[in-house]
Coordinates of C-alpha atoms in Angstrom, one line a residue:
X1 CA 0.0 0.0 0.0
X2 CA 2.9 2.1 1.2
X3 CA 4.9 1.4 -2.4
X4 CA 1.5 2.6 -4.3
X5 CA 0.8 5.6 -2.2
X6 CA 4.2 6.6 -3.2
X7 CA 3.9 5.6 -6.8
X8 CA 0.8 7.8 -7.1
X9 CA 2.7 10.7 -5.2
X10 CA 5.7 11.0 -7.9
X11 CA 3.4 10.4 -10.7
X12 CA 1.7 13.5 -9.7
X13 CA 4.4 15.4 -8.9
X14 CA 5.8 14.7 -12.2
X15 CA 2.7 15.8 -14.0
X16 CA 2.3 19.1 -11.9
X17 CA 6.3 19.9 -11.6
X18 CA 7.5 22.9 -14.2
X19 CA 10.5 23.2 -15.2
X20 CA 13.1 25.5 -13.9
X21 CA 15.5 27.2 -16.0
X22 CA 18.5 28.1 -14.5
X23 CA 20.6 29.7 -17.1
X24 CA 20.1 31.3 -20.4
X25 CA 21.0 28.2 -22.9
X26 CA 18.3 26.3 -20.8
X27 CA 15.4 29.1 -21.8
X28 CA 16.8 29.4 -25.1
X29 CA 15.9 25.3 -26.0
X30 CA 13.5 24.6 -28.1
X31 CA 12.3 21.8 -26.1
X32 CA 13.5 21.5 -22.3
X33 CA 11.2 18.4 -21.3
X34 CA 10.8 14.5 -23.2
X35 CA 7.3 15.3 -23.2
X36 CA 8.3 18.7 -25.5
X37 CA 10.5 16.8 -27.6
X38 CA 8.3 14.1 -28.1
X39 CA 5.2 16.8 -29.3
X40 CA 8.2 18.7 -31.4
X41 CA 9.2 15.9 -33.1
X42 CA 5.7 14.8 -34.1
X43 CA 4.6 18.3 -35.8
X44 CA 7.6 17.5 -37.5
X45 CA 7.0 14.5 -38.8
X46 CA 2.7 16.0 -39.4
X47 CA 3.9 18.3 -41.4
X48 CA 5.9 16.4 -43.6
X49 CA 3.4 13.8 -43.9
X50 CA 0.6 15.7 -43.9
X51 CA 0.8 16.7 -48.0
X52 CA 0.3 12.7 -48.8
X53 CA -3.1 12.4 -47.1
X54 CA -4.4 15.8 -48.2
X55 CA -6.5 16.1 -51.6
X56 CA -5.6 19.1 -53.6
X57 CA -7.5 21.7 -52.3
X58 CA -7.2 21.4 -48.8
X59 CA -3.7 21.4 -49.6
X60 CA -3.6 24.4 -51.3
X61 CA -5.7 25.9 -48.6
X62 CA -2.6 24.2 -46.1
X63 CA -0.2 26.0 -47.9
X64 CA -1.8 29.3 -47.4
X65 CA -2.0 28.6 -43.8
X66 CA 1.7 28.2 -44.2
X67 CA 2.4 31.2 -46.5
X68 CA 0.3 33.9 -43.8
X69 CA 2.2 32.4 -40.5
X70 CA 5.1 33.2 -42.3
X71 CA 3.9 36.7 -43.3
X72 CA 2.3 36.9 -39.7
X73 CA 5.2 35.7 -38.3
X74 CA 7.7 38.6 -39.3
X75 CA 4.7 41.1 -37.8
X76 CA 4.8 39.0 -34.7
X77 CA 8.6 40.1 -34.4
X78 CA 7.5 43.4 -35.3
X79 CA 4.7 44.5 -33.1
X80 CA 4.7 41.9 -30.5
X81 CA 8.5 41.8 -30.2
X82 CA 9.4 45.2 -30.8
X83 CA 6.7 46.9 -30.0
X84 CA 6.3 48.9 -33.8
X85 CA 3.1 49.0 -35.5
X86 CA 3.2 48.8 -38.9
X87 CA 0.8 48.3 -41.6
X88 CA 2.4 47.8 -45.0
X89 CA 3.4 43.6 -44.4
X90 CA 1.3 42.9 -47.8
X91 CA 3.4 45.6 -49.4
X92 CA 6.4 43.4 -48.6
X93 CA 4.8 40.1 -49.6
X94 CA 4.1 41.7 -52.8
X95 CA 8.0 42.8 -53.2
X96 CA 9.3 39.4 -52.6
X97 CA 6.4 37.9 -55.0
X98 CA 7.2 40.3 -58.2
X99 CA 11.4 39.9 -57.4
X100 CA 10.7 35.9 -57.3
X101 CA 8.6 35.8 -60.3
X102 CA 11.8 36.9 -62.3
X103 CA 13.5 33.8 -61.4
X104 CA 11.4 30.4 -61.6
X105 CA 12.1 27.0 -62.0
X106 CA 15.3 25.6 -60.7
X107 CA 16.0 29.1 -59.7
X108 CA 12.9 28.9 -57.2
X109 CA 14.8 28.9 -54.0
X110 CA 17.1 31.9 -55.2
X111 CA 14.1 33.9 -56.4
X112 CA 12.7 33.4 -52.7
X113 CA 15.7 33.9 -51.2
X114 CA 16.5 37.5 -53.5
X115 CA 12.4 38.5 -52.7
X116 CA 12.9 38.1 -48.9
X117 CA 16.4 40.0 -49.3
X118 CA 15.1 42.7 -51.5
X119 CA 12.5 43.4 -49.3
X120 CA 14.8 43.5 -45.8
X121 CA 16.5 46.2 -47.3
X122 CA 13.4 47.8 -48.4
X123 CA 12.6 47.2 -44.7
X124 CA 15.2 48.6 -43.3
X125 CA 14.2 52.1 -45.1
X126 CA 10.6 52.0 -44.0
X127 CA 12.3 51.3 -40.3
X128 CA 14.3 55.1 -40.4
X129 CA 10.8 56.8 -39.7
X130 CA 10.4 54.3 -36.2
X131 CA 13.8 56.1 -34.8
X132 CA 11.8 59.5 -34.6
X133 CA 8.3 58.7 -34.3
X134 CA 5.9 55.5 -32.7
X135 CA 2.7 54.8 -32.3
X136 CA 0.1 56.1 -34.2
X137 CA 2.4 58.2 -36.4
X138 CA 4.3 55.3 -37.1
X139 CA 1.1 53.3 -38.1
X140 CA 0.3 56.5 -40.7
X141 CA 3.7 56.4 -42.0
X142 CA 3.3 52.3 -42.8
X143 CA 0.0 53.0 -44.2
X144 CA 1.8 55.2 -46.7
X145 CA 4.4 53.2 -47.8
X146 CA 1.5 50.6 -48.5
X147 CA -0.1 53.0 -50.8
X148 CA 3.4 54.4 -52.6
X149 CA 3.8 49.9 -52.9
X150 CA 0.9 50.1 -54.3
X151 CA 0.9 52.7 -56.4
X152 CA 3.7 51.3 -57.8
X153 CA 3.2 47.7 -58.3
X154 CA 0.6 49.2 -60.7
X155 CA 2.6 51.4 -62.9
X156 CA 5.8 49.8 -62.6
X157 CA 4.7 47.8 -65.7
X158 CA 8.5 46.5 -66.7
X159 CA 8.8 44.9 -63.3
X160 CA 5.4 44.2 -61.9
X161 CA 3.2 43.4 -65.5
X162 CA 1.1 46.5 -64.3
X163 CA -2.5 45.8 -63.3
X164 CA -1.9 42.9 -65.0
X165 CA 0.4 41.3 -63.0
X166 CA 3.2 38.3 -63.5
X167 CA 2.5 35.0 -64.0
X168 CA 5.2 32.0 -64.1
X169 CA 5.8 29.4 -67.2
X170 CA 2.9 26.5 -66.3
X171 CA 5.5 24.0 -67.3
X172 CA 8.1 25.5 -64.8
X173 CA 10.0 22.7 -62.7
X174 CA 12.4 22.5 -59.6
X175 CA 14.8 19.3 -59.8
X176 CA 12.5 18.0 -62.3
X177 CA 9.1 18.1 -60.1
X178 CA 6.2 20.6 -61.9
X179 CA 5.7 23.4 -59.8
X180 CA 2.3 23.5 -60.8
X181 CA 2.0 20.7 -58.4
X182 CA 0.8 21.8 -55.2
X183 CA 2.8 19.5 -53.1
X184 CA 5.9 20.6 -54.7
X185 CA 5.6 24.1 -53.9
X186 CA 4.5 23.1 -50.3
X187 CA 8.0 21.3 -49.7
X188 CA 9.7 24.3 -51.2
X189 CA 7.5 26.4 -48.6
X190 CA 8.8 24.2 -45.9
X191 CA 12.3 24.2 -46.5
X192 CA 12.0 27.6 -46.3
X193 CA 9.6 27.9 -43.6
X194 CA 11.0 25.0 -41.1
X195 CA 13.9 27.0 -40.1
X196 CA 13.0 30.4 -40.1
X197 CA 10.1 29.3 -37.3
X198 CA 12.9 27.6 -35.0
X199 CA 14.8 31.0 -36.0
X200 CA 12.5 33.0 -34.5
X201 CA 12.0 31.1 -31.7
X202 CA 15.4 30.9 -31.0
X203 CA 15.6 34.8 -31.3
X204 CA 12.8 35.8 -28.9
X205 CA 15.1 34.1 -26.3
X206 CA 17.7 35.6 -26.8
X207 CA 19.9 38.8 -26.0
X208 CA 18.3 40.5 -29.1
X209 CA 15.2 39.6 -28.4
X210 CA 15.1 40.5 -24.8
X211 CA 16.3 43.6 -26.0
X212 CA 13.2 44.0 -28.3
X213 CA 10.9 43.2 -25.3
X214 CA 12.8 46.0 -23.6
X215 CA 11.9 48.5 -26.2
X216 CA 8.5 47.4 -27.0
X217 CA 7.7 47.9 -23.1
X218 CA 9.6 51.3 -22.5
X219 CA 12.0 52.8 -25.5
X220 CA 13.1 55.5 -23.4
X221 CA 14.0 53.2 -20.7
X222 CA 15.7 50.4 -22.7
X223 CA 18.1 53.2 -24.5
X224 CA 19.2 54.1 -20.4
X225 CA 20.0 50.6 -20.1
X226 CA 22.6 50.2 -22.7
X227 CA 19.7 49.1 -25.6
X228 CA 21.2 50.3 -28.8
X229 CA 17.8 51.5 -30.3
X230 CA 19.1 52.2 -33.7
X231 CA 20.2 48.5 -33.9
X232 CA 17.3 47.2 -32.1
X233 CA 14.2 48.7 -34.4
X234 CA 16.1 48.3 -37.9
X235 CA 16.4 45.2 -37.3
X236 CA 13.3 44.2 -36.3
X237 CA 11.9 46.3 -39.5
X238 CA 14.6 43.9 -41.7
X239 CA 13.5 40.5 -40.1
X240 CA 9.6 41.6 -40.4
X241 CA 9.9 42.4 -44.0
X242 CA 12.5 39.5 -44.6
X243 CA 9.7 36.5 -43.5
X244 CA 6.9 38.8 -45.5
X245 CA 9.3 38.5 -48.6
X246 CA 9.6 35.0 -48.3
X247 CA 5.7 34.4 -48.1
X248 CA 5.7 36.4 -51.1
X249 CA 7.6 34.3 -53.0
X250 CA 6.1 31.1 -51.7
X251 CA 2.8 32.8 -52.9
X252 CA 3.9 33.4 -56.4
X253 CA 4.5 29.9 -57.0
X254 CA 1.7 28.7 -55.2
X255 CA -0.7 30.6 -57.5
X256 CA 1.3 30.9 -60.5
X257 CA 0.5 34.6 -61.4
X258 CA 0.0 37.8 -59.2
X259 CA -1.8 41.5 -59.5
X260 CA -1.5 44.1 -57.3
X261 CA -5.0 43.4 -56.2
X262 CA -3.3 40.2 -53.9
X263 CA -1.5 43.1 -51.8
X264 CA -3.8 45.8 -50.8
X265 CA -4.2 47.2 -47.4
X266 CA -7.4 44.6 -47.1
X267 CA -4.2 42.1 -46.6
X268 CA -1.9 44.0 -44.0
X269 CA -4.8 44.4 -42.0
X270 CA -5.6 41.1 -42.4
X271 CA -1.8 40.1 -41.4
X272 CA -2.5 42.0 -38.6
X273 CA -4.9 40.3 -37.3
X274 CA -3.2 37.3 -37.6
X275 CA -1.0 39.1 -35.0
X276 CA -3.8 40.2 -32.6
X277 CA -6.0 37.1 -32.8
X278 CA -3.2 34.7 -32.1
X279 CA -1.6 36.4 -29.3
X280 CA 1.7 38.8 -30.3
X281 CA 5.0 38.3 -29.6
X282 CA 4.7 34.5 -29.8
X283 CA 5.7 32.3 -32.2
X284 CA 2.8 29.7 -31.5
X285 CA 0.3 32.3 -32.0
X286 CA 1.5 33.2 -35.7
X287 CA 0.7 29.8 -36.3
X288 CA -2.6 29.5 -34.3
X289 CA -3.7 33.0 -36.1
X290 CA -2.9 32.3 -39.1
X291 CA -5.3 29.0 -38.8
X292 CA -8.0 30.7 -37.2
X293 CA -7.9 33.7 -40.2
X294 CA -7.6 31.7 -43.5
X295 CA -9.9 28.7 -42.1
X296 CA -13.0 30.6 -40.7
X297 CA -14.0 32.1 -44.0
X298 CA -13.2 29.0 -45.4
X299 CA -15.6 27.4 -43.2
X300 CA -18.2 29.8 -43.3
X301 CA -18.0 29.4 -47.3
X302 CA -18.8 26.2 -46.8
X303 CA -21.7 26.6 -44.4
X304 CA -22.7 29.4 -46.7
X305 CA -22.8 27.2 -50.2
X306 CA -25.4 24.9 -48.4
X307 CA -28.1 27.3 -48.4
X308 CA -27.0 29.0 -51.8
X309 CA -24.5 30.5 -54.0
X310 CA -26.2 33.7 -53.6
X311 CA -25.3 33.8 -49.6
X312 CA -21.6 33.1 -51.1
X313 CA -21.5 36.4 -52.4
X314 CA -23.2 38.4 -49.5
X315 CA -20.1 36.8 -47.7
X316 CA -17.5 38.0 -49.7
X317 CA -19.1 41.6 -49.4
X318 CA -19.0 41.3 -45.8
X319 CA -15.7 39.6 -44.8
X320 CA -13.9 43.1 -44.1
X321 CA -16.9 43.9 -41.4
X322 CA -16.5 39.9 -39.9
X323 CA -12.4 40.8 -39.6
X324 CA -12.9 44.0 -38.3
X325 CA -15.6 42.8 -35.5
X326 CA -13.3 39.8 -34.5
X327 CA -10.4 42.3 -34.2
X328 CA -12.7 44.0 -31.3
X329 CA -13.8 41.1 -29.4
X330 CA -10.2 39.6 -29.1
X331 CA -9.0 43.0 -28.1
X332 CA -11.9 42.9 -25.2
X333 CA -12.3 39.4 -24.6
X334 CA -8.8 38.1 -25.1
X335 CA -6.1 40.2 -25.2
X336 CA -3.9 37.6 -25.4
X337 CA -5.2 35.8 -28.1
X338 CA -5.6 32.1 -28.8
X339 CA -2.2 31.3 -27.2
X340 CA -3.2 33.5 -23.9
X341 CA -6.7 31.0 -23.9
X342 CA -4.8 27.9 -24.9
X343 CA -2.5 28.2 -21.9
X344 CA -5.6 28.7 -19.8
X345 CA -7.1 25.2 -21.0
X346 CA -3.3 23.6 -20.7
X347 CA -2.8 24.5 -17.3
X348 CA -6.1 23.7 -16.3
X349 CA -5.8 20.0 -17.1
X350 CA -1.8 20.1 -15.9
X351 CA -3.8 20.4 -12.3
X352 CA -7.0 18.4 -12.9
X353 CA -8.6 17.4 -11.0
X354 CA -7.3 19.6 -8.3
X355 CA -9.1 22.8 -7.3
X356 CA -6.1 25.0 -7.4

């Protein structure tokens, strides 16, 4: 009896102990516990499995998911690590989309790779304005640079195509596997995307990204405490517009041909709410968000086509009033977004059935 009483006891105080973190390497792992590991190592392996059981268009409707937690991702670091507001991410997707349109085929990775570049340094520009001003003049000055990106992905016609837009060769291939295959371009999105999530993970832990959290709280402060603010908010601009880059190009050869239509302000403020639904500053919430946003109307499409493809249409007119009144209720009901209610239902069954 003894034996079991004491069986029980370390059971539960396995299942109720946290882990302490003594030193910085320890809160910079990915995974600090077997049970994390074990979890990790399965999305690994769902992800990389997950294109074999999928028919087409839920897989193309996966790789969007993956294409706006990357674009989410790089406003994550942005507003929720840094603390700047910005509103021009679409304007960045659509720079790395038109620079990897130039190079297809077995060029796909370097067109990516050259979009996500192109538009850092582009980044890093739009960041000067953040050294001077925050807030809600820094929000205007975003909004501008999305309309000057629009302005001239339109009339840029050598470039961009114009209103018309770019499209890519159909018979384009990477290492001799059509790219108009969806499951080709969602491997190329994953060797693109796999490490730049554990890269961003890594950096909110460490010395740079505490230093981020230091200026997002109090600029004024972090500057008095040796934060180089200069350093600190161009980079954050660089990385944000980097990972928006990349989506873009992902995008490109996910749909084949772009217009400046696919990067309005209708789809920074939808990147935004990636942000704010999913919980900012977390790397688990770009992901989270960016299933909640590009599934819901998907769902609701479906819901809608049962009763008629005229209720299809009435959706479509009203998606920018459904985004905008979900914005408001997370900001009211759950600040922290799905992660901050996810850890509520986590650590209530870590002490279930206990009270406390």
């Amino acid at each position: 009896m003894y034996r079991l009483s004491q069986t029980l006891t370390d059971a539960f105080s396995r299942r109720f102990s946290r882990t302490v973190r003594e030193d910085y390497r320890q809160d910079e792992a990915y995974a600090s516990t077997p049970q994390g590991r074990f979890w990790l190592a399965v999305a690994i392996i769902g992800v990389l499995v997950l294109p074999l059981l999928l028919p087409q268009y839920p897989l193309f409707v996966t790789t969007q998911i993956l294409i706006a937690a990357l674009a989410g991702l790089g406003l994550h670091l942005l507003v929720g690590g840094a603390g700047q507001i910005s509103l021009g991410q679409a304007a960045f997707v659509g720079i790395g989309a038109y620079v990897s349109s130039h190079l297809s085929g077995d060029l796909a990775p370097l067109g990516i790779l050259a979009g996500g570049l192109v538009a850092a340094l582009i980044g890093i520009v739009l960041g000067i304005p953040s050294l001077r001003i925050k807030g809600a003049y820094l929000a205007i000055a975003t909004l501008a640079f999305q309309f000057l990106a629009d302005y001239v992905f339109k009339r840029w016609t050598a470039f961009t195509g114009g209103v018309a837009g770019r499209s890519l060769p159909a018979e384009g291939t990477f290492l001799g596997l059509p790219l108009a295959d969806d499951r080709v371009v969602y491997y190329l999105g994953l060797v693109f995307a796999i490490p730049m999530f554990f890269y961003a993970k890594r950096l909110l832990s460490t010395r740079a990204g505490r230093a981020w959290f230091a200026v997002r709280d109090n600029d004024l402060s972090a500057q008095l405490s040796g934060v180089d603010l200069v350093r600190s908010k161009l980079t954050a601009f660089a990385l944000s517009a980097f990972y928006g880059g990349i989506a873009g190009g992902i995008l490109m050869h996910l749909i084949g041909a772009v217009t400046p239509e696919n990067f309005v302000l209708a789809f920074s403020i939808q990147y935004l709410a990636i942000v704010i639904v999913g919980g900012a500053g977390t790397v688990l919430g770009a992901v989270l968000g960016a299933l909640f946003i590009v599934l819901i109307p998907e769902i609701l499409s479906v819901i809608a086509g049962a009763f008629g493809p005229q209720y299809v249409a009435q959706l479509s007119a009203w998606r920018s009033v459904a985004f905008g009144v979900l914005i408001l209720l997370f900001l009211i009901l759950e600040p922290r977004g799905l992660v901050g209610l996810w850890g509520r239902i986590r650590d209530y069954f870590r002490t279930w059935p206990l009270p406390y």
